[in-house]
Amino acid sequence: MEDPKAGILLRFLRSLDRETTHLFLMGDIFDLWVADHTLFATRYAPLVHEIVNLVRRGVEVHYFEGNHDLHLKEFWQDRMGAIVHEGPVYLELGDKTFRLAHGDETNPEDRVYRFQRWTLRTRFIEAVCFNLPSAAVNFVGERWSGHSRKKRPYVNEPVKQRARRFAEEKAAERPFDYMICGHTHMRDEHVFKSGGREARYINLGTWLVQPAALEITSDTIQFIDLDQPA
């Protein structure tokens, strides 16, 4: 855990009080985590420990697979007790409907990425990920992760507008109050009307720019910017 942002996440997890009922991890939580390899559990042991502590305390932890962390169910759900999602889900929290997802589907026109995403989740690749030695998975995964990082920044006006249109399209298909996702490295909020109902799209941005959490209570929904390490 050499990344200082891992320390920020660790302190944030430890700061969650007894009123916390849910924790949503929206994908790409780790630079790389594939399948159930001990290598990753060891590398990120302090974070794993804190997340499991929250689960044991009764917090409902939802972990959305991203493009840097995938095939997580055997470790994070079956062993650790989190709820793993491979794609978007709709949840009722209080009197609001939330559409939650990692966010890597917000540009349907990016056919190259969609094909890569589909390939990585085929049963064949899943079996390879579980059965290759940890060192080999890490070697390949780090190169995939590095390639993905080089494609930054995702942040530009066409990406922002396409994500907003995607949110409007999804609201027309199935109404929601909030659509929350990440992936595009762009913090953004977009309020719109769909079927006479107000909806809000929120993109969480990236910890590579500013570590932050989105806090949802019965009365408010707001960003909390987390301090950088001293």
PDB file of C-alpha atoms in Angstrom:
ATOM      1  CA  MET A   1       0.000   0.000   0.000  1.00  0.00           C
ATOM      2  CA  GLU A   2       2.538   2.584  -1.147  1.00  0.00           C
ATOM      3  CA  ASP A   3      -0.014   4.868  -2.841  1.00  0.00           C
ATOM      4  CA  PRO A   4      -0.771   7.738  -0.418  1.00  0.00           C
ATOM      5  CA  LYS A   5      -4.380   7.705  -1.590  1.00  0.00           C
ATOM      6  CA  ALA A   6      -4.699   4.232  -0.089  1.00  0.00           C
ATOM      7  CA  GLY A   7      -3.969   5.847   3.251  1.00  0.00           C
ATOM      8  CA  ILE A   8      -6.715   8.396   2.624  1.00  0.00           C
ATOM      9  CA  LEU A   9      -9.174   5.608   1.869  1.00  0.00           C
ATOM     10  CA  LEU A  10      -8.060   3.730   4.977  1.00  0.00           C
ATOM     11  CA  ARG A  11      -8.673   6.758   7.198  1.00  0.00           C
ATOM     12  CA  PHE A  12     -12.040   7.361   5.548  1.00  0.00           C
ATOM     13  CA  LEU A  13     -13.173   3.783   6.205  1.00  0.00           C
ATOM     14  CA  ARG A  14     -12.082   4.058   9.820  1.00  0.00           C
ATOM     15  CA  SER A  15     -13.973   7.343  10.186  1.00  0.00           C
ATOM     16  CA  LEU A  16     -17.382   5.915   9.284  1.00  0.00           C
ATOM     17  CA  ASP A  17     -19.580   6.162  12.357  1.00  0.00           C
ATOM     18  CA  ARG A  18     -22.239   3.848  13.730  1.00  0.00           C
ATOM     19  CA  GLU A  19     -24.938   5.639  11.743  1.00  0.00           C
ATOM     20  CA  THR A  20     -23.449   4.369   8.477  1.00  0.00           C
ATOM     21  CA  THR A  21     -25.769   1.774   6.953  1.00  0.00           C
ATOM     22  CA  HIS A  22     -24.390   1.377   3.415  1.00  0.00           C
ATOM     23  CA  LEU A  23     -21.040   1.721   1.692  1.00  0.00           C
ATOM     24  CA  PHE A  24     -20.880   1.777  -2.103  1.00  0.00           C
ATOM     25  CA  LEU A  25     -17.506   1.105  -3.724  1.00  0.00           C
ATOM     26  CA  MET A  26     -18.013   2.136  -7.336  1.00  0.00           C
ATOM     27  CA  GLY A  27     -15.188   0.221  -8.976  1.00  0.00           C
ATOM     28  CA  ASP A  28     -11.487   0.793  -9.658  1.00  0.00           C
ATOM     29  CA  ILE A  29     -11.013   0.883  -5.903  1.00  0.00           C
ATOM     30  CA  PHE A  30      -7.638  -0.782  -6.350  1.00  0.00           C
ATOM     31  CA  ASP A  31      -5.244  -0.156  -9.204  1.00  0.00           C
ATOM     32  CA  LEU A  32      -5.538  -3.887  -9.866  1.00  0.00           C
ATOM     33  CA  TRP A  33      -7.510  -6.732  -8.302  1.00  0.00           C
ATOM     34  CA  VAL A  34      -8.340  -9.829 -10.312  1.00  0.00           C
ATOM     35  CA  ALA A  35     -10.153 -12.921  -9.012  1.00  0.00           C
ATOM     36  CA  ASP A  36      -9.233 -14.322  -5.593  1.00  0.00           C
ATOM     37  CA  HIS A  37      -5.441 -14.293  -5.719  1.00  0.00           C
ATOM     38  CA  THR A  38      -3.698 -14.058  -2.356  1.00  0.00           C
ATOM     39  CA  LEU A  39      -1.271 -11.556  -3.860  1.00  0.00           C
ATOM     40  CA  PHE A  40      -3.953  -8.848  -3.935  1.00  0.00           C
ATOM     41  CA  ALA A  41      -5.418  -9.714  -0.541  1.00  0.00           C
ATOM     42  CA  THR A  42      -1.924  -9.417   0.930  1.00  0.00           C
ATOM     43  CA  ARG A  43      -1.036  -6.227  -0.924  1.00  0.00           C
ATOM     44  CA  TYR A  44      -4.185  -4.463   0.268  1.00  0.00           C
ATOM     45  CA  ALA A  45      -4.607  -6.232   3.601  1.00  0.00           C
ATOM     46  CA  PRO A  46      -5.273  -3.094   5.711  1.00  0.00           C
ATOM     47  CA  LEU A  47      -8.087  -1.990   3.387  1.00  0.00           C
ATOM     48  CA  VAL A  48      -9.549  -5.484   3.254  1.00  0.00           C
ATOM     49  CA  HIS A  49      -9.494  -5.603   7.048  1.00  0.00           C
ATOM     50  CA  GLU A  50     -11.380  -2.312   7.408  1.00  0.00           C
ATOM     51  CA  ILE A  51     -14.005  -3.212   4.802  1.00  0.00           C
ATOM     52  CA  VAL A  52     -14.611  -6.575   6.466  1.00  0.00           C
ATOM     53  CA  ASN A  53     -14.914  -4.823   9.821  1.00  0.00           C
ATOM     54  CA  LEU A  54     -17.695  -2.695   8.356  1.00  0.00           C
ATOM     55  CA  VAL A  55     -19.463  -5.796   7.013  1.00  0.00           C
ATOM     56  CA  ARG A  56     -19.246  -7.447  10.437  1.00  0.00           C
ATOM     57  CA  ARG A  57     -20.582  -4.291  12.030  1.00  0.00           C
ATOM     58  CA  GLY A  58     -23.702  -4.594   9.883  1.00  0.00           C
ATOM     59  CA  VAL A  59     -22.869  -2.105   7.125  1.00  0.00           C
ATOM     60  CA  GLU A  60     -24.200  -3.243   3.741  1.00  0.00           C
ATOM     61  CA  VAL A  61     -21.138  -3.008   1.503  1.00  0.00           C
ATOM     62  CA  HIS A  62     -21.747  -2.967  -2.256  1.00  0.00           C
ATOM     63  CA  TYR A  63     -18.719  -3.395  -4.511  1.00  0.00           C
ATOM     64  CA  PHE A  64     -19.134  -2.604  -8.218  1.00  0.00           C
ATOM     65  CA  GLU A  65     -16.603  -4.201 -10.507  1.00  0.00           C
ATOM     66  CA  GLY A  66     -14.646  -1.727 -12.626  1.00  0.00           C
ATOM     67  CA  ASN A  67     -12.096  -2.091 -15.369  1.00  0.00           C
ATOM     68  CA  HIS A  68      -9.228  -2.467 -12.865  1.00  0.00           C
ATOM     69  CA  ASP A  69     -11.011  -4.888 -10.533  1.00  0.00           C
ATOM     70  CA  LEU A  70     -13.003  -7.825 -11.832  1.00  0.00           C
ATOM     71  CA  HIS A  71     -14.106 -11.403 -11.109  1.00  0.00           C
ATOM     72  CA  LEU A  72     -14.512 -10.411  -7.474  1.00  0.00           C
ATOM     73  CA  LYS A  73     -17.437 -12.490  -6.256  1.00  0.00           C
ATOM     74  CA  GLU A  74     -15.501 -15.487  -4.931  1.00  0.00           C
ATOM     75  CA  PHE A  75     -13.314 -13.343  -2.687  1.00  0.00           C
ATOM     76  CA  TRP A  76     -15.316 -10.224  -1.881  1.00  0.00           C
ATOM     77  CA  GLN A  77     -18.807 -11.712  -1.752  1.00  0.00           C
ATOM     78  CA  ASP A  78     -18.441 -15.379  -0.861  1.00  0.00           C
ATOM     79  CA  ARG A  79     -15.597 -14.918   1.619  1.00  0.00           C
ATOM     80  CA  MET A  80     -15.770 -11.311   2.810  1.00  0.00           C
ATOM     81  CA  GLY A  81     -19.525 -10.753   2.824  1.00  0.00           C
ATOM     82  CA  ALA A  82     -19.738  -7.733   0.519  1.00  0.00           C
ATOM     83  CA  ILE A  83     -22.327  -7.634  -2.282  1.00  0.00           C
ATOM     84  CA  VAL A  84     -20.580  -7.649  -5.667  1.00  0.00           C
ATOM     85  CA  HIS A  85     -22.201  -6.192  -8.772  1.00  0.00           C
ATOM     86  CA  GLU A  86     -20.934  -6.874 -12.277  1.00  0.00           C
ATOM     87  CA  GLY A  87     -23.177  -4.207 -13.807  1.00  0.00           C
ATOM     88  CA  PRO A  88     -25.759  -1.533 -13.016  1.00  0.00           C
ATOM     89  CA  VAL A  89     -28.325  -1.989 -10.254  1.00  0.00           C
ATOM     90  CA  TYR A  90     -31.394  -0.069  -9.097  1.00  0.00           C
ATOM     91  CA  LEU A  91     -31.822   0.360  -5.369  1.00  0.00           C
ATOM     92  CA  GLU A  92     -34.477   2.011  -3.235  1.00  0.00           C
ATOM     93  CA  LEU A  93     -32.907   4.022  -0.420  1.00  0.00           C
ATOM     94  CA  GLY A  94     -35.479   5.821   1.667  1.00  0.00           C
ATOM     95  CA  ASP A  95     -37.987   7.320  -0.728  1.00  0.00           C
ATOM     96  CA  LYS A  96     -35.483   7.670  -3.600  1.00  0.00           C
ATOM     97  CA  THR A  97     -34.583   5.364  -6.470  1.00  0.00           C
ATOM     98  CA  PHE A  98     -30.885   5.118  -7.314  1.00  0.00           C
ATOM     99  CA  ARG A  99     -29.289   3.727 -10.459  1.00  0.00           C
ATOM    100  CA  LEU A 100     -25.759   2.745  -9.450  1.00  0.00           C
ATOM    101  CA  ALA A 101     -22.972   1.527 -11.719  1.00  0.00           C
ATOM    102  CA  HIS A 102     -19.232   1.774 -12.284  1.00  0.00           C
ATOM    103  CA  GLY A 103     -19.988   3.942 -15.314  1.00  0.00           C
ATOM    104  CA  ASP A 104     -18.004   2.307 -18.080  1.00  0.00           C
ATOM    105  CA  GLU A 105     -21.149   1.823 -20.157  1.00  0.00           C
ATOM    106  CA  THR A 106     -21.928   5.537 -20.545  1.00  0.00           C
ATOM    107  CA  ASN A 107     -20.431   5.696 -24.048  1.00  0.00           C
ATOM    108  CA  PRO A 108     -22.116   2.964 -26.103  1.00  0.00           C
ATOM    109  CA  GLU A 109     -20.319   4.226 -29.226  1.00  0.00           C
ATOM    110  CA  ASP A 110     -16.932   3.144 -27.825  1.00  0.00           C
ATOM    111  CA  ARG A 111     -17.138  -0.269 -29.430  1.00  0.00           C
ATOM    112  CA  VAL A 112     -13.474  -1.125 -28.868  1.00  0.00           C
ATOM    113  CA  TYR A 113     -13.807  -0.699 -25.110  1.00  0.00           C
ATOM    114  CA  ARG A 114     -17.166  -2.509 -25.039  1.00  0.00           C
ATOM    115  CA  PHE A 115     -15.588  -5.480 -26.838  1.00  0.00           C
ATOM    116  CA  GLN A 116     -12.640  -5.478 -24.430  1.00  0.00           C
ATOM    117  CA  ARG A 117     -15.025  -5.320 -21.469  1.00  0.00           C
ATOM    118  CA  TRP A 118     -17.078  -8.219 -22.817  1.00  0.00           C
ATOM    119  CA  THR A 119     -13.941 -10.290 -23.530  1.00  0.00           C
ATOM    120  CA  LEU A 120     -12.567  -9.834 -20.009  1.00  0.00           C
ATOM    121  CA  ARG A 121     -15.823 -11.168 -18.553  1.00  0.00           C
ATOM    122  CA  THR A 122     -16.190 -14.287 -20.690  1.00  0.00           C
ATOM    123  CA  ARG A 123     -16.094 -17.622 -18.852  1.00  0.00           C
ATOM    124  CA  PHE A 124     -12.851 -18.520 -20.610  1.00  0.00           C
ATOM    125  CA  ILE A 125     -11.015 -15.397 -19.411  1.00  0.00           C
ATOM    126  CA  GLU A 126     -12.550 -15.799 -15.962  1.00  0.00           C
ATOM    127  CA  ALA A 127     -11.169 -19.345 -15.756  1.00  0.00           C
ATOM    128  CA  VAL A 128      -7.761 -18.102 -16.913  1.00  0.00           C
ATOM    129  CA  CYS A 129      -7.783 -15.362 -14.257  1.00  0.00           C
ATOM    130  CA  PHE A 130      -8.512 -17.851 -11.484  1.00  0.00           C
ATOM    131  CA  ASN A 131      -6.067 -20.516 -12.608  1.00  0.00           C
ATOM    132  CA  LEU A 132      -3.001 -18.593 -13.701  1.00  0.00           C
ATOM    133  CA  PRO A 133      -0.322 -18.093 -11.038  1.00  0.00           C
ATOM    134  CA  SER A 134      -0.704 -14.837  -9.126  1.00  0.00           C
ATOM    135  CA  ALA A 135       2.523 -13.436 -10.549  1.00  0.00           C
ATOM    136  CA  ALA A 136       1.336 -13.986 -14.116  1.00  0.00           C
ATOM    137  CA  VAL A 137      -2.064 -12.398 -13.436  1.00  0.00           C
ATOM    138  CA  ASN A 138      -0.334  -9.445 -11.813  1.00  0.00           C
ATOM    139  CA  PHE A 139       2.111  -9.064 -14.725  1.00  0.00           C
ATOM    140  CA  VAL A 140      -0.624  -9.019 -17.354  1.00  0.00           C
ATOM    141  CA  GLY A 141      -2.988  -6.972 -15.214  1.00  0.00           C
ATOM    142  CA  GLU A 142      -0.444  -4.254 -14.462  1.00  0.00           C
ATOM    143  CA  ARG A 143       0.218  -3.813 -18.158  1.00  0.00           C
ATOM    144  CA  TRP A 144      -3.505  -3.635 -18.861  1.00  0.00           C
ATOM    145  CA  SER A 145      -3.895  -1.154 -16.018  1.00  0.00           C
ATOM    146  CA  GLY A 146      -0.995   0.930 -17.292  1.00  0.00           C
ATOM    147  CA  HIS A 147      -2.462   0.975 -20.796  1.00  0.00           C
ATOM    148  CA  SER A 148      -5.783   2.137 -19.377  1.00  0.00           C
ATOM    149  CA  ARG A 149      -4.090   4.913 -17.380  1.00  0.00           C
ATOM    150  CA  LYS A 150      -2.324   6.165 -20.503  1.00  0.00           C
ATOM    151  CA  LYS A 151      -5.707   6.765 -22.126  1.00  0.00           C
ATOM    152  CA  ARG A 152      -6.381   9.542 -19.592  1.00  0.00           C
ATOM    153  CA  PRO A 153      -7.645  12.117 -19.499  1.00  0.00           C
ATOM    154  CA  TYR A 154     -11.174  10.981 -20.249  1.00  0.00           C
ATOM    155  CA  VAL A 155     -12.174  14.489 -19.232  1.00  0.00           C
ATOM    156  CA  ASN A 156     -13.472  16.491 -22.164  1.00  0.00           C
ATOM    157  CA  GLU A 157     -16.722  18.106 -23.206  1.00  0.00           C
ATOM    158  CA  PRO A 158     -17.881  15.357 -25.634  1.00  0.00           C
ATOM    159  CA  VAL A 159     -17.390  12.683 -22.945  1.00  0.00           C
ATOM    160  CA  LYS A 160     -19.323  14.783 -20.443  1.00  0.00           C
ATOM    161  CA  GLN A 161     -22.195  15.451 -22.824  1.00  0.00           C
ATOM    162  CA  ARG A 162     -22.372  11.798 -23.938  1.00  0.00           C
ATOM    163  CA  ALA A 163     -22.597  10.643 -20.320  1.00  0.00           C
ATOM    164  CA  ARG A 164     -25.356  13.157 -19.651  1.00  0.00           C
ATOM    165  CA  ARG A 165     -27.313  11.947 -22.687  1.00  0.00           C
ATOM    166  CA  PHE A 166     -26.823   8.371 -21.533  1.00  0.00           C
ATOM    167  CA  ALA A 167     -28.322   9.269 -18.153  1.00  0.00           C
ATOM    168  CA  GLU A 168     -31.332  10.832 -19.852  1.00  0.00           C
ATOM    169  CA  GLU A 169     -31.766   7.757 -22.060  1.00  0.00           C
ATOM    170  CA  LYS A 170     -31.661   5.432 -19.046  1.00  0.00           C
ATOM    171  CA  ALA A 171     -34.143   7.578 -17.115  1.00  0.00           C
ATOM    172  CA  ALA A 172     -36.556   7.321 -20.062  1.00  0.00           C
ATOM    173  CA  GLU A 173     -36.204   3.520 -19.998  1.00  0.00           C
ATOM    174  CA  ARG A 174     -36.629   3.180 -16.230  1.00  0.00           C
ATOM    175  CA  PRO A 175     -37.205   6.187 -13.964  1.00  0.00           C
ATOM    176  CA  PHE A 176     -34.805   7.027 -11.144  1.00  0.00           C
ATOM    177  CA  ASP A 177     -34.104   9.954  -8.864  1.00  0.00           C
ATOM    178  CA  TYR A 178     -30.323   9.625  -8.963  1.00  0.00           C
ATOM    179  CA  MET A 179     -27.868   7.961 -11.327  1.00  0.00           C
ATOM    180  CA  ILE A 180     -24.443   7.690  -9.698  1.00  0.00           C
ATOM    181  CA  CYS A 181     -21.307   6.370 -11.361  1.00  0.00           C
ATOM    182  CA  GLY A 182     -17.623   7.037 -11.916  1.00  0.00           C
ATOM    183  CA  HIS A 183     -15.097   5.735 -14.464  1.00  0.00           C
ATOM    184  CA  THR A 184     -14.760   8.822 -16.693  1.00  0.00           C
ATOM    185  CA  HIS A 185     -12.511  10.700 -14.214  1.00  0.00           C
ATOM    186  CA  MET A 186     -14.822  13.705 -14.438  1.00  0.00           C
ATOM    187  CA  ARG A 187     -16.834  14.988 -11.510  1.00  0.00           C
ATOM    188  CA  ASP A 188     -20.133  16.179 -12.917  1.00  0.00           C
ATOM    189  CA  GLU A 189     -23.735  16.821 -11.937  1.00  0.00           C
ATOM    190  CA  HIS A 190     -26.615  17.137 -14.355  1.00  0.00           C
ATOM    191  CA  VAL A 191     -30.239  17.769 -13.391  1.00  0.00           C
ATOM    192  CA  PHE A 192     -32.927  17.066 -15.969  1.00  0.00           C
ATOM    193  CA  LYS A 193     -36.592  16.243 -16.396  1.00  0.00           C
ATOM    194  CA  SER A 194     -37.749  12.810 -17.509  1.00  0.00           C
ATOM    195  CA  GLY A 195     -41.443  12.003 -17.815  1.00  0.00           C
ATOM    196  CA  GLY A 196     -42.302  15.043 -15.728  1.00  0.00           C
ATOM    197  CA  ARG A 197     -39.975  13.870 -12.962  1.00  0.00           C
ATOM    198  CA  GLU A 198     -36.715  15.492 -11.910  1.00  0.00           C
ATOM    199  CA  ALA A 199     -33.656  13.260 -12.084  1.00  0.00           C
ATOM    200  CA  ARG A 200     -30.019  13.889 -11.267  1.00  0.00           C
ATOM    201  CA  TYR A 201     -26.905  12.335 -12.784  1.00  0.00           C
ATOM    202  CA  ILE A 202     -23.777  12.450 -10.620  1.00  0.00           C
ATOM    203  CA  ASN A 203     -20.326  11.370 -11.718  1.00  0.00           C
ATOM    204  CA  LEU A 204     -17.954  10.916  -8.797  1.00  0.00           C
ATOM    205  CA  GLY A 205     -14.798  12.005 -10.590  1.00  0.00           C
ATOM    206  CA  THR A 206     -11.442  10.456  -9.770  1.00  0.00           C
ATOM    207  CA  TRP A 207      -9.233  10.178  -6.719  1.00  0.00           C
ATOM    208  CA  LEU A 208      -6.303  10.806  -9.076  1.00  0.00           C
ATOM    209  CA  VAL A 209      -7.393  14.462  -8.966  1.00  0.00           C
ATOM    210  CA  GLN A 210      -9.206  14.814  -5.637  1.00  0.00           C
ATOM    211  CA  PRO A 211     -10.111  12.026  -3.217  1.00  0.00           C
ATOM    212  CA  ALA A 212     -13.769  12.441  -2.304  1.00  0.00           C
ATOM    213  CA  ALA A 213     -16.809  10.554  -1.118  1.00  0.00           C
ATOM    214  CA  LEU A 214     -20.464  11.160  -1.858  1.00  0.00           C
ATOM    215  CA  GLU A 215     -22.454  11.197   1.366  1.00  0.00           C
ATOM    216  CA  ILE A 216     -26.133  10.298   1.211  1.00  0.00           C
ATOM    217  CA  THR A 217     -28.422  10.916   4.162  1.00  0.00           C
ATOM    218  CA  SER A 218     -32.182  11.091   4.517  1.00  0.00           C
ATOM    219  CA  ASP A 219     -31.968  14.859   3.980  1.00  0.00           C
ATOM    220  CA  THR A 220     -28.925  15.562   1.826  1.00  0.00           C
ATOM    221  CA  ILE A 221     -26.625  14.249  -0.848  1.00  0.00           C
ATOM    222  CA  GLN A 222     -23.258  15.977  -1.026  1.00  0.00           C
ATOM    223  CA  PHE A 223     -19.590  15.544  -1.853  1.00  0.00           C
ATOM    224  CA  ILE A 224     -17.086  15.363   0.958  1.00  0.00           C
ATOM    225  CA  ASP A 225     -13.583  16.198  -0.253  1.00  0.00           C
ATOM    226  CA  LEU A 226     -11.058  14.177   1.735  1.00  0.00           C
ATOM    227  CA  ASP A 227      -7.818  15.749   2.851  1.00  0.00           C
ATOM    228  CA  GLN A 228      -4.564  14.777   1.242  1.00  0.00           C
ATOM    229  CA  PRO A 229      -2.035  13.116   3.548  1.00  0.00           C
ATOM    230  CA  ALA A 230       0.318  15.413   5.436  1.00  0.00           C
TER     231      ALA A 230
END
